[in-house]
Every structure is written in structure tokens, then in C-alpha cells.
Coordinates of C-alpha atoms and ligand atoms in Angstrom, one line a residue:
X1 CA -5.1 40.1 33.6
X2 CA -1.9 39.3 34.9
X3 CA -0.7 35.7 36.1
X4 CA 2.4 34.9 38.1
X5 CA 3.6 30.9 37.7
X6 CA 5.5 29.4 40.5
X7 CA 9.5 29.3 39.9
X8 CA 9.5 25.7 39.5
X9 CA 7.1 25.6 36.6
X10 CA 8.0 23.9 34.0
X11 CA 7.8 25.8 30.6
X12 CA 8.3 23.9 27.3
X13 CA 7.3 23.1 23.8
X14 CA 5.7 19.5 22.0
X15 CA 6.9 17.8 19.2
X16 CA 6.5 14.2 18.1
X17 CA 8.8 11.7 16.2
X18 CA 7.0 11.3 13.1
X19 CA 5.9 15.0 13.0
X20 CA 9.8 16.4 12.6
X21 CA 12.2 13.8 12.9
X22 CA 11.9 13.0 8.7
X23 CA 14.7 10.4 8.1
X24 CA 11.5 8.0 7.3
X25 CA 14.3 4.7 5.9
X26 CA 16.9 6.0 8.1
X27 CA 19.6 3.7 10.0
X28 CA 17.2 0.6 10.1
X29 CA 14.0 2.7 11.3
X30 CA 11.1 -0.1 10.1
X31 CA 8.0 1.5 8.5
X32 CA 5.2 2.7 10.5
X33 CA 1.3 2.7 9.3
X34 CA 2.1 6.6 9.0
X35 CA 4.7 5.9 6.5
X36 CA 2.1 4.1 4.6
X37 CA -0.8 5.8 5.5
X38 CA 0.8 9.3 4.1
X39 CA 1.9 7.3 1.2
X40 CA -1.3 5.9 0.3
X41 CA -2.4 8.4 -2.7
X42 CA -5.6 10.8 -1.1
X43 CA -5.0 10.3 2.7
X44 CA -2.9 13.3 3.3
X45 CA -3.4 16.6 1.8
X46 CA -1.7 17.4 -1.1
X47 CA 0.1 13.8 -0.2
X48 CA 2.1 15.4 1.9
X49 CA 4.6 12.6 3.8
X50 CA 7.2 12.5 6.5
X51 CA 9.7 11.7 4.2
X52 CA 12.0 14.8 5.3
X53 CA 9.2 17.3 7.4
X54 CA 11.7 18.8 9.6
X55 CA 14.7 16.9 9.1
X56 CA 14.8 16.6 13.1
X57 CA 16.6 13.3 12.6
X58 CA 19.2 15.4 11.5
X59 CA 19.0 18.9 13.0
X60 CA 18.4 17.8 16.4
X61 CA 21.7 19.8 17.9
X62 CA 20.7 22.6 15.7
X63 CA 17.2 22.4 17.5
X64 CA 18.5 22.1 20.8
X65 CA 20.8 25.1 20.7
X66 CA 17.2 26.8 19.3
X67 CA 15.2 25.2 22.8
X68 CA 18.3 26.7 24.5
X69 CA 18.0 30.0 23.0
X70 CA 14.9 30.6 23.8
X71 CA 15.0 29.7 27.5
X72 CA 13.0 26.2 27.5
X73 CA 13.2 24.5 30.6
X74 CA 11.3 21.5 29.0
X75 CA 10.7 19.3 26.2
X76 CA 8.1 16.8 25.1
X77 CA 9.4 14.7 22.2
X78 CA 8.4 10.9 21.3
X79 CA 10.4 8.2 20.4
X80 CA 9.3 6.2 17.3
X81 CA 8.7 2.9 18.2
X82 CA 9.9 1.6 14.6
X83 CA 13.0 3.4 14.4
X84 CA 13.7 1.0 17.7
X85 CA 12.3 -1.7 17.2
X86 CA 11.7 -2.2 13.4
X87 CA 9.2 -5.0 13.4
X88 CA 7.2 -4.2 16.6
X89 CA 8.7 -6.8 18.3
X90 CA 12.3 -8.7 19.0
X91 CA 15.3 -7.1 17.2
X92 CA 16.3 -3.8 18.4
X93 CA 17.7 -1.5 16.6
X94 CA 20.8 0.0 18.2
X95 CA 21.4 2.9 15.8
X96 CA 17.7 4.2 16.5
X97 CA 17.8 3.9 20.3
X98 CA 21.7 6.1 19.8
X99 CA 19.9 8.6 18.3
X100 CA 17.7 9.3 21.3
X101 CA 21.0 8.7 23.3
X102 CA 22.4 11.6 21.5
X103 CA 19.1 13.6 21.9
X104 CA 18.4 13.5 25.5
X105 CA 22.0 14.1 26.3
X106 CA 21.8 17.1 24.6
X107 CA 19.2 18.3 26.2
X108 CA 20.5 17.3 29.4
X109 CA 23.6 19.2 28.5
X110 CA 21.7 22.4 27.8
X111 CA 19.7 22.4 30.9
X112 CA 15.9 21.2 29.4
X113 CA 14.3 18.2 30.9
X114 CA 13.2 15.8 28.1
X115 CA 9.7 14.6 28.5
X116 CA 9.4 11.2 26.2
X117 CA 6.5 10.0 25.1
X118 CA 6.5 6.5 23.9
X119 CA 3.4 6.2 21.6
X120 CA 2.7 9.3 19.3
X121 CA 1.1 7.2 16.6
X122 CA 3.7 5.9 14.5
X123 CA 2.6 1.9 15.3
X124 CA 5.1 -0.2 13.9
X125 CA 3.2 -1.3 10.5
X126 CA 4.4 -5.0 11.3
X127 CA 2.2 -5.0 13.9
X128 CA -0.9 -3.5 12.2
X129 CA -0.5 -6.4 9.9
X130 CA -0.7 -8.9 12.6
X131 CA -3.7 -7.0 13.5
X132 CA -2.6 -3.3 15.1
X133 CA -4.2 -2.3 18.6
X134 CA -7.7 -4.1 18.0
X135 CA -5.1 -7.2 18.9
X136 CA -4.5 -7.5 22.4
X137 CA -0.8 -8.8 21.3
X138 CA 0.1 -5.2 20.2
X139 CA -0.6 -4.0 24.2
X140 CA 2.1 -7.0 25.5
X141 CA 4.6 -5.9 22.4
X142 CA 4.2 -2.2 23.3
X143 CA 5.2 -3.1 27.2
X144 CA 8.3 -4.8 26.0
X145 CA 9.2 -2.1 23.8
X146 CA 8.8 0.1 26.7
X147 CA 10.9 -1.9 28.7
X148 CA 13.4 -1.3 26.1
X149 CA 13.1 2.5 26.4
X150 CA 13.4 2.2 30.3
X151 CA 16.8 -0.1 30.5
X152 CA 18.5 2.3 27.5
X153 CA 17.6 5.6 28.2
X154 CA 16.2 5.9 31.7
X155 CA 19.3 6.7 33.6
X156 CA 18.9 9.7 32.0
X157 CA 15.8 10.6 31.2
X158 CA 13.2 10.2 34.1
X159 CA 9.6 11.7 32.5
X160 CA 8.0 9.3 30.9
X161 CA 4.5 9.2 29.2
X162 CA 3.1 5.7 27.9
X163 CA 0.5 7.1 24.6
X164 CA -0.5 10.4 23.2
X165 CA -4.0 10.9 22.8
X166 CA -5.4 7.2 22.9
X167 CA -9.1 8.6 22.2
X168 CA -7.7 9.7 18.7
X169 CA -5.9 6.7 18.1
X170 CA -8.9 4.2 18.7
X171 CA -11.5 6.7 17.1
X172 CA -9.8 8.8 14.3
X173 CA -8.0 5.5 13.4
X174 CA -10.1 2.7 13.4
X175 CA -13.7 4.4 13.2
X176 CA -13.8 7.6 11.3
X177 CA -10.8 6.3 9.6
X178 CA -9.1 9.8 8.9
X179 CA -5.8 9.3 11.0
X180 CA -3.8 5.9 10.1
X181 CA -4.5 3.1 10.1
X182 CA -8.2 4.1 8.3
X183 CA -10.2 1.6 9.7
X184 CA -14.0 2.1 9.8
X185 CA -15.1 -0.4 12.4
X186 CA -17.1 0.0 15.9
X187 CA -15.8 -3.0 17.4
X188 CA -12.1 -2.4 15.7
X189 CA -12.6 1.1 17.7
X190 CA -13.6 -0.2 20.8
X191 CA -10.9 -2.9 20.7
X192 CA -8.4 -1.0 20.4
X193 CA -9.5 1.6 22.9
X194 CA -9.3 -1.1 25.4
X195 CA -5.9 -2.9 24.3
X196 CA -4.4 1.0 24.9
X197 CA -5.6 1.1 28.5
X198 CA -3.8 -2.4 29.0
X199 CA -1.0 -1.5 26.3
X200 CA -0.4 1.8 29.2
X201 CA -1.2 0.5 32.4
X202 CA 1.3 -2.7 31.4
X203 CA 4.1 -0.4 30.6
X204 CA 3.7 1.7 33.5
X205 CA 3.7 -1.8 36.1
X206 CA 6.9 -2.5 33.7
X207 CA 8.7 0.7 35.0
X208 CA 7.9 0.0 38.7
X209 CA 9.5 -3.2 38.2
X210 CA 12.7 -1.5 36.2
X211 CA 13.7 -0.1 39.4
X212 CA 14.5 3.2 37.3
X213 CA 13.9 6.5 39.0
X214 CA 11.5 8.9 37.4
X215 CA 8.0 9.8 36.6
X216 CA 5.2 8.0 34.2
X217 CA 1.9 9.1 33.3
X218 CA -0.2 9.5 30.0
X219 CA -1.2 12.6 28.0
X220 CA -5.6 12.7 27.0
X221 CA -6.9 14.9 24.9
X222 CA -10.0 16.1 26.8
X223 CA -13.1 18.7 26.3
X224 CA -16.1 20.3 27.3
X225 CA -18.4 18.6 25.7
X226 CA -21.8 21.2 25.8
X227 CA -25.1 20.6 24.3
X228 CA -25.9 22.9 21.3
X229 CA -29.4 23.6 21.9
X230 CA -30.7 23.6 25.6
X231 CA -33.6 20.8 24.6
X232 CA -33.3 17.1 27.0
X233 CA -32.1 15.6 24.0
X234 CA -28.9 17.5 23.5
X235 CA -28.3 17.1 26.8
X236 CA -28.7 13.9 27.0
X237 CA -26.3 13.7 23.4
X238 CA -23.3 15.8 25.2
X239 CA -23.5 13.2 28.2
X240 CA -23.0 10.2 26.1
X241 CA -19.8 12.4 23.7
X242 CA -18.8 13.3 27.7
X243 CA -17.9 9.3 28.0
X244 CA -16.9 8.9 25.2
X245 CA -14.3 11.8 24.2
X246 CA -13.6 11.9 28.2
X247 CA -14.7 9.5 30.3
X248 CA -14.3 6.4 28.2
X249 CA -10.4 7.5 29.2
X250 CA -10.3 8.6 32.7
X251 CA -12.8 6.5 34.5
X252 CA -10.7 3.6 33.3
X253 CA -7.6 5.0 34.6
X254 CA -9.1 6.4 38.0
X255 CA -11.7 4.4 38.4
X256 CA -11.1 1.1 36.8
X257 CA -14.3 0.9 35.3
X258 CA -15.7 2.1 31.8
X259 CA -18.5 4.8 32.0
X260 CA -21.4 2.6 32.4
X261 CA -24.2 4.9 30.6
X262 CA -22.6 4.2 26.9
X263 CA -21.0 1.3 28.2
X264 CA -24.9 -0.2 28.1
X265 CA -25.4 0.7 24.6
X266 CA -21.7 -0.4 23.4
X267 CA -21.6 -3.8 25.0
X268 CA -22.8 -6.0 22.0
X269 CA -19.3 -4.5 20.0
X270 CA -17.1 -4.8 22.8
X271 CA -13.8 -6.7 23.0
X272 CA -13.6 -9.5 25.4
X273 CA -12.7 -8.2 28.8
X274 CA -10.5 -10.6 31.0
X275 CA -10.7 -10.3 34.9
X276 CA -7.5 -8.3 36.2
X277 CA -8.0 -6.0 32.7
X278 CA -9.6 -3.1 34.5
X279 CA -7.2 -3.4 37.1
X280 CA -4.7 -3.2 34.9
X281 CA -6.0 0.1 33.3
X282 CA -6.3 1.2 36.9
X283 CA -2.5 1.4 37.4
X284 CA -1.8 4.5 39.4
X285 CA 0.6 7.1 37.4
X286 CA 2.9 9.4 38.8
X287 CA 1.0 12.2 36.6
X288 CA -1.8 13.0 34.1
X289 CA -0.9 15.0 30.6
X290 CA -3.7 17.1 29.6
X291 CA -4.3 18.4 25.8
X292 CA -6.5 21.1 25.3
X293 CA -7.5 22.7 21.8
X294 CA -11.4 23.3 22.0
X295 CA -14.5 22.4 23.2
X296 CA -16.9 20.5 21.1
X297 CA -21.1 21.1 20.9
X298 CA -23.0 17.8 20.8
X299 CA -26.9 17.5 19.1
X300 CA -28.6 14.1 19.0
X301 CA -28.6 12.7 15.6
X302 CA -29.6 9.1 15.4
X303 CA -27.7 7.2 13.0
X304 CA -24.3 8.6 14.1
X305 CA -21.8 6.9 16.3
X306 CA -24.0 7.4 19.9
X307 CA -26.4 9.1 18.6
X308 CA -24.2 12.0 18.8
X309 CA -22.9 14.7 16.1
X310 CA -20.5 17.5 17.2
X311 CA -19.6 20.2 15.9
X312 CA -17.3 23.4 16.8
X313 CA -18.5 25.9 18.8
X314 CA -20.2 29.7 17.3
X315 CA -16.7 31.4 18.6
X316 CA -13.6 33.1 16.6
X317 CA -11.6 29.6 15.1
X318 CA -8.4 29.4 13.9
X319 CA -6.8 28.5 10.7
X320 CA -7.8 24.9 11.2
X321 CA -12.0 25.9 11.8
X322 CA -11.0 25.2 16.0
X323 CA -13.1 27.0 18.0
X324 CA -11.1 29.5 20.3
X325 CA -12.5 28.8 23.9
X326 CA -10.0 29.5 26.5
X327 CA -12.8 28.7 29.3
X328 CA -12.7 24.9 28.3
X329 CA -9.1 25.1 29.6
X330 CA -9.9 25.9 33.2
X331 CA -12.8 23.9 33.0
X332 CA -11.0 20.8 32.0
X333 CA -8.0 21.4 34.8
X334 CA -10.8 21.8 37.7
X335 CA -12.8 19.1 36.8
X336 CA -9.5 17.0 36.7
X337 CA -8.3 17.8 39.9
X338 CA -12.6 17.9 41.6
X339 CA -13.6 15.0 39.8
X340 CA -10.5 13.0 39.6
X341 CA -8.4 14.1 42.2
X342 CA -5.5 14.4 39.8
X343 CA -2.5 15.5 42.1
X344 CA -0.1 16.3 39.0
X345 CA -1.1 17.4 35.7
X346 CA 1.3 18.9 33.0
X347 CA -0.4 20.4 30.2
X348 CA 1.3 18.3 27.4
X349 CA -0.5 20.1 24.7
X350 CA -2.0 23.4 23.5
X351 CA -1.3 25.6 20.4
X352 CA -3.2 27.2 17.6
X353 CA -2.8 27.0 13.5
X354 CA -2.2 30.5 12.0
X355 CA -1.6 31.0 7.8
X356 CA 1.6 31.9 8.6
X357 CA 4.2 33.8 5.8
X358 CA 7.7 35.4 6.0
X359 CA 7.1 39.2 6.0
X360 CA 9.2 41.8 3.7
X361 CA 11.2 42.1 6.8
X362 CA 12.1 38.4 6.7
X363 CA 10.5 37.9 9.9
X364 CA 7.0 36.1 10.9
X365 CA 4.1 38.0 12.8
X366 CA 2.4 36.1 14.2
X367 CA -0.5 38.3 16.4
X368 CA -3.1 35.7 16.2
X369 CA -1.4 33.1 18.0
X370 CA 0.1 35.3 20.6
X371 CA -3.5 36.0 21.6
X372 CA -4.4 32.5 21.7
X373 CA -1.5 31.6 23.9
X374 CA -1.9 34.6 26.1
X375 CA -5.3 34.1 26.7
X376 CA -5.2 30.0 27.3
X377 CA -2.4 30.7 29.9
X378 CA -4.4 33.5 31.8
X379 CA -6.8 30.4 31.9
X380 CA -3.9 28.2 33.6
X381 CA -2.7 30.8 35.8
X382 CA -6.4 31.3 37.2
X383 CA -6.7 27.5 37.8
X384 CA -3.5 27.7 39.7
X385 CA -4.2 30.4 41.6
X386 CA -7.5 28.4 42.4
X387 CA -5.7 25.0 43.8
X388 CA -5.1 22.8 40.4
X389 CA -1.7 21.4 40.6
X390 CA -0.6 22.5 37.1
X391 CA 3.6 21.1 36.8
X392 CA 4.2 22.1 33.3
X393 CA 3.1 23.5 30.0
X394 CA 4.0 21.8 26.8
X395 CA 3.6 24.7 23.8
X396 CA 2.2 22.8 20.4
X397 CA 4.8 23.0 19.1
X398 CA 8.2 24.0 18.6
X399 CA 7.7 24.5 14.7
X400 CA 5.8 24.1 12.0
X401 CA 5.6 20.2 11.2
X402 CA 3.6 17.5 9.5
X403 CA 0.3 17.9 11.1
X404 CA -1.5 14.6 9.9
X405 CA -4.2 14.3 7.4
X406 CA -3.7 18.1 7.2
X407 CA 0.1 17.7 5.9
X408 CA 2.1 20.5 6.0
X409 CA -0.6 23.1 5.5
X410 CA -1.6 23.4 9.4
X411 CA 1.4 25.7 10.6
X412 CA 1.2 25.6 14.7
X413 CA 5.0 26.4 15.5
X414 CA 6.4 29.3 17.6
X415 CA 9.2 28.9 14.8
X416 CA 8.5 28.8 11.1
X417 CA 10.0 25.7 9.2
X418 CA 10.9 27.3 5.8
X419 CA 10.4 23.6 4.2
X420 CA 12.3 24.0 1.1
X421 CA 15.8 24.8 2.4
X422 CA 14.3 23.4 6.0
X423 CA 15.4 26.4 7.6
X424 CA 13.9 27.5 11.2
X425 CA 12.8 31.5 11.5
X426 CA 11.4 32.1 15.3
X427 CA 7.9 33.6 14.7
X428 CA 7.0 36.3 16.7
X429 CA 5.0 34.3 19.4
X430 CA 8.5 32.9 19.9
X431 CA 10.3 35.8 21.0
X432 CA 6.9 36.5 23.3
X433 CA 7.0 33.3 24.9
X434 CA 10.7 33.6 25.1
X435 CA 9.9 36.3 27.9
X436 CA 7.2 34.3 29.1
X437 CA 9.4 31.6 30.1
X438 CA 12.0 34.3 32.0
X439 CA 9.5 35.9 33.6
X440 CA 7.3 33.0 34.7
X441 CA 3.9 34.8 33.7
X442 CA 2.1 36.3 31.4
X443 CA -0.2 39.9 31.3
Ligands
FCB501 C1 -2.8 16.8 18.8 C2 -1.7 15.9 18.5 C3 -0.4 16.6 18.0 C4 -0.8 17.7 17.0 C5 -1.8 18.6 17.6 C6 -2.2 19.8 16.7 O1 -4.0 16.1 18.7 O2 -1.3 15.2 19.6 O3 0.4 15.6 17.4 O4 -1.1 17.2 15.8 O5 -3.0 17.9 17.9

């Protein structure tokens, strides 16, 4: 199958702060609750930290020239709240906010639009001891650190997205507990769920009233969520995941209400809810930032979290046990655009682990992930060709990094971080997406 792009599409790669930047103690960067997650013994694999990962902090001209290389026209990077403002709140930390001065400019001089996102996880962790996002202080603290952002860097850098992922940050955080802070609490979940939706839609009213120029919208990791047998109760099961994983996210946004199916069974755990609050969540954006790995299979199970326990589907997986299902892509973009009548969506994320390894010929093949990328972008080309208004696509990632709980054993970079002398080797799926990007398709 062969897909043409329009000219103007935006071709780039992902990273976040925490995931490459290293430099953890750094020119006055405060500690985050990743700092002190990783470095709590048995949270991380192998205890794996972002002490160093990519040494970004330090390579980032090194990185560029690499971007420039290969012919990105964009970049999606975050800035680390801590390393700005230390505590979460009040000073500001003039060496950390240079840093991203140097950065953008950079980019800026070579050509790639930077794409910032302000919250990739690393919470200040002087804010998760007055409470993290279950407080509804954390939401105003995160607007003024945004409005921070705005007044230093936004002369220059004019694509802005408010939080990576909230679903993971409220649920992987503060329920299942396997993402930092660790928290196994319902209403902790739901509490901060709803502190993100007023932590985004606050900082996005903040940049209308900076007067700066430029584009805001947030990235949401979104699925097909299908039922794994056909019986009424599956069904019913992959409904209530649907709100939860997706709708619990996008009605809010869209819609400025929550889901009302599991908001029913939720209520009793629910923060308080002031008047204005769904409003607030309800804040139009200039743009929506889709993720897309896999779809998830949903089976009633009572005593789970809903009801609900999901599972990967019966396909080919990658290294990390994620389903391949390129048909969730398209599904995700149509519904979006149907359902939502989303008018610009970037894909902010999308990527696959492989077990990758330097080859006697000193390079990395990397076949596996070529397929994957090849087929998930025949999937964005169709839903172009069929009316979605796709801007951009954001490869995860540029290189191999500290991917979370899984440390640096989850390799999902186009270039291969040699991690001892932290050198960069461009895989193969580099030099194919290299072409990619010149000639705006694939196939
Ligand atoms: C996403 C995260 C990103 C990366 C990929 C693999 O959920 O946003 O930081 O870890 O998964």
C-alpha cells in the first residue's frame, strides 16, 4: 500500500525530560517523585535511574545536529518542571529555564519546530509532599509554572501541550501504583484525574491571557477498547474500560462533562467538584495529541477496578508483550474527528520496543520496527485520505531512553543509545524513516 502525506506534514520524533535529559542534581534542578521513585530500591527494573540515561542535558547540540541529519521537521520534547521551578512553586530557576533557551534556539536554528510539553511526569516531589495532583493546589501551581514557560520561552517557541498522558498519571500513579508516585488509592486516582483536567484547562486560559502567539493542546493516550468474548457482559465490561481509558479524558475536554455510565458507579470516591470546574476542563485547545500503542480486550471480573480486567490482544506483540494492531490507529483518528469533531490532531506518540543489539557490522537492524512503523503509518495515511485532519507525527522516540518501571531495558529509539560511553548509532528504522520524511510517504 502506498500513502502520500501532504507537503506541510509535520514529521518528527518524541522524547521527554526525564527520559534523556540525565543531569538529575544539575544547575539547581529540584528533585522530582521520578528521582525518588527510580531511587526507591524495587520500583524500577534492575533500579535503573535517570541519573545520566541519555545525558541529553548535555548532548543536546550533539542531538540536534542528529534531528538535523536525518531531515526532522519536528520535535516533541518536555520541559521538567523541577529543573524550573525547584520546589513546584515560587523561585525560578534561571539556569534551568537557559537550558531550554539554548534548546529551542537550536532547533529553531536548524530548521525543526519544537513541540514542548509541559507535564511528562516528572511532578516536582515538593509538591507530592504537600499532597501531589490528588491536591487541587498542584493544578493552580502547575498554571503558574506554565505561565512561566509562556513569558520565557514563547517568543520562540509557539506549540505548546499542557500534560502527557493524564490517564496514566492518575491511574498508573495513584491506583495500580507502578508509575511514580505509587499510590494505590480509588479516590487518590480519581482526584487527581480531575485536578489534571483543571491543572490543563487553567494553563491553557493562562496562555490566552499571555497574549503569546502559538498553539496549545494536550496529548491522551487513547484505545480500542474491545470485548474479549462476544457474551453481554464483556460488552458491557469494554464500555465501562471505554470511559475510563478514553472517555473519562475526552468528554471532559469536549464535552465538559464526565461519562455519566461509570460516573454512577464512581461517585461515592469522587473529589469535590466546584461549579465552573467542568467548564474549566472544557477549555477549547487549538489541537488534540493523540498516542497510540495498542488496543486493549476487556472481560468482566468483579472485584477489579470497574469490574473490568484487560488484557492484550491474541496478535504478534512486541518486545514489551504490546499487541501489534495497526487498525486501532485508524480507529482512534476517526472516532476523534466523528465523535469529537477534533479539527487538529498531531499524533504525539507511536513507536514499538525491539531487543535491539549492535551487529558485527557495528550497525543496528532493526526489521521489526520498520514493519511496525510502516504499517501504523499506512493506517495514518488511509485516515487522511479519508478526511481526519492529521498535522503531525511524533515517532517514540528519538533513541533508546529510560522507559519507566521498565528502565533501560525497553529500547524504542530509531537511534541506539550505547549507554556506557552514551554514544548514539542510528538504527536502521532511522535511515528508513530518514526517507520517509523526504519523501512525505511511505509504501
Ligand atoms: C508512553 C509515554 C512515553 C513512553 C512511551 C513508550 O506512554 O508517554 O513517555 O514511555 O509510552
Amino acid at each position: 500500500m502506498s500513502k502520500q502525506f501532504p507537503a506541510d506534514f509535520l514529521w518528527g520524533c518524541a522524547t521527554a525530560s526525564y527520559q534523556v535529559e540525565g543531569a538529575a542534581h544539575a544547575e539547581g534542578k529540584g528533585e522530582s517523585i521520578w528521582d525518588r521513585f527510580s531511587h526507591t530500591p524495587g520500583k524500577v527494573k534492575n533500579n535503573d535511574t535517570g541519573d545520566v540515561a541519555c545525558d541529553h542535558y548535555h548532548k543536546w547540540a550533539e542531538d540536534i545536529a542528529l534531528m538535523q541529519e536525518l531531515g526532522l521537521k519536528g520535535y516533541r520534547f518536555s520541559l521538567a518542571w523541577p529543573r524550573i521551578i525547584p520546589t513546584g512553586r515560587g523561585e525560578i530557576n534561571q539556569r534551568g529555564l537557559d537550558f531550554y533557551n539554548r534548546l529551542v534556539d537550536g532547533l529553531l536554528e536548524a530548521g525543526i519546530t519544537p513541540f514542548a510539553t509541559l507535564y511528562h511526569w516528572d511532578l516536582p516531589q515538593a509538591l507530592q509532599d504537600r499532597g501531589g495532583w490528588p491536591s487541587r493546589d498542584t493544578a493552580q501551581a502547575f498554571a503558574e509554572y506554565a505561565s512561566v514557560c509562556y513569558e520565557a520561552l514563547g517568543d520562540r517557541l509557539q506549540n505548546w501541550i499542557t500534560l502527557n498522558e493524564p490517564w496514566v498519571v492518575a491511574d498508573l500513579g495513584y491506583r495500580e501504583g507502578i508509575f511514580a508516585p505509587g499510590h494505590q488509592s480509588v479516590p487518590e486516582t480519581l482526584a487527581a484525574a480531575h485536578h489534571l483536567h483543571l491543572a490543563s484547562g487553567w494553563a491553557v486560559q493562562a496562555f490566552r491571557e499571555s497574549g503569546q502567539a502559538g498553539k496549545i493542546g494536550i496529548t491522551l493516550n487513547l484505545a480500542p477498547i474491545q470485548p474479549l468474548t462476544d457474551s453481554e457482559a464483556d460488552a458491557g465490561a469494554a464500555d465501562r474500560y471505554d470511559q475510563w481509558l478514553n472517555r473519562w479524558w475526552l468528554d471532559p475536554i469536549f464535552r465538559g462533562a464526565y461519562p455519566e455510565g461509570i460516573h454512577a458507579l464512581l461517585e461515592a470516591q469522587m473529589p469535590e467538584v466546584r461549579e465552573g470546574d467542568m467548564q474549566v476542563a472544557n477549555t477549547p485547545l487549538d489541537f488534540l495529541g493523540l498516542n497510540y500503542y495498542f488496543r486493549q480486550m476487556a472481560e468482566q471480573a468483579p472485584r477489579e477496578f470497574l469490574d473490568v480486567k484487560v488484557s492484550y490482544g491474541s496478535g504478534p506483540k512486541t518486545a514489551f508483550g504490546w499487541e501489534i494492531y495497526p487498525e486501532g490507529y485508524y480507529e482512534m483518528m476517526t472516532r476523534l474527528a466523528r465523535e469529537y469533531g477534533v479539527e487538529d490532531l498531531y499524533l504525539t506518540e507511536n513507536g514499538a520496543a525491539y531487543n535491539d543489539v549492535i551487529a558485527a557490522d557495528g550497525e543496528v537492524h532493526d526489521p521489526e520496527r520498520i514493519a511496525y512503523l510502516q504499517a501504523h503509518l499506512e493506517q495514518v495515511g488511509r485516515a487522511i485520505q479519508d478526511g481526519v485532519p492529521v498535522r503531525g507525527y511524533f515517532l517514540w522516540s528519538l533513541m533508546d531512553n529510560f522507559e519507566w518501571a521498565a528502565g533501560f531495558s525497553m529500547r524504542f529509539g530509531i537511534v541506539y543509545s550505547d549507554y556506557p560511553t552514551l554514544r548514539r548509532i542510528p538504527k536502521d528504522s532511522a535511515k528508513w524513516y530518514a526517507e520517509v520524511m523526504a519523501r512525505d510517504g511511505v509504501g
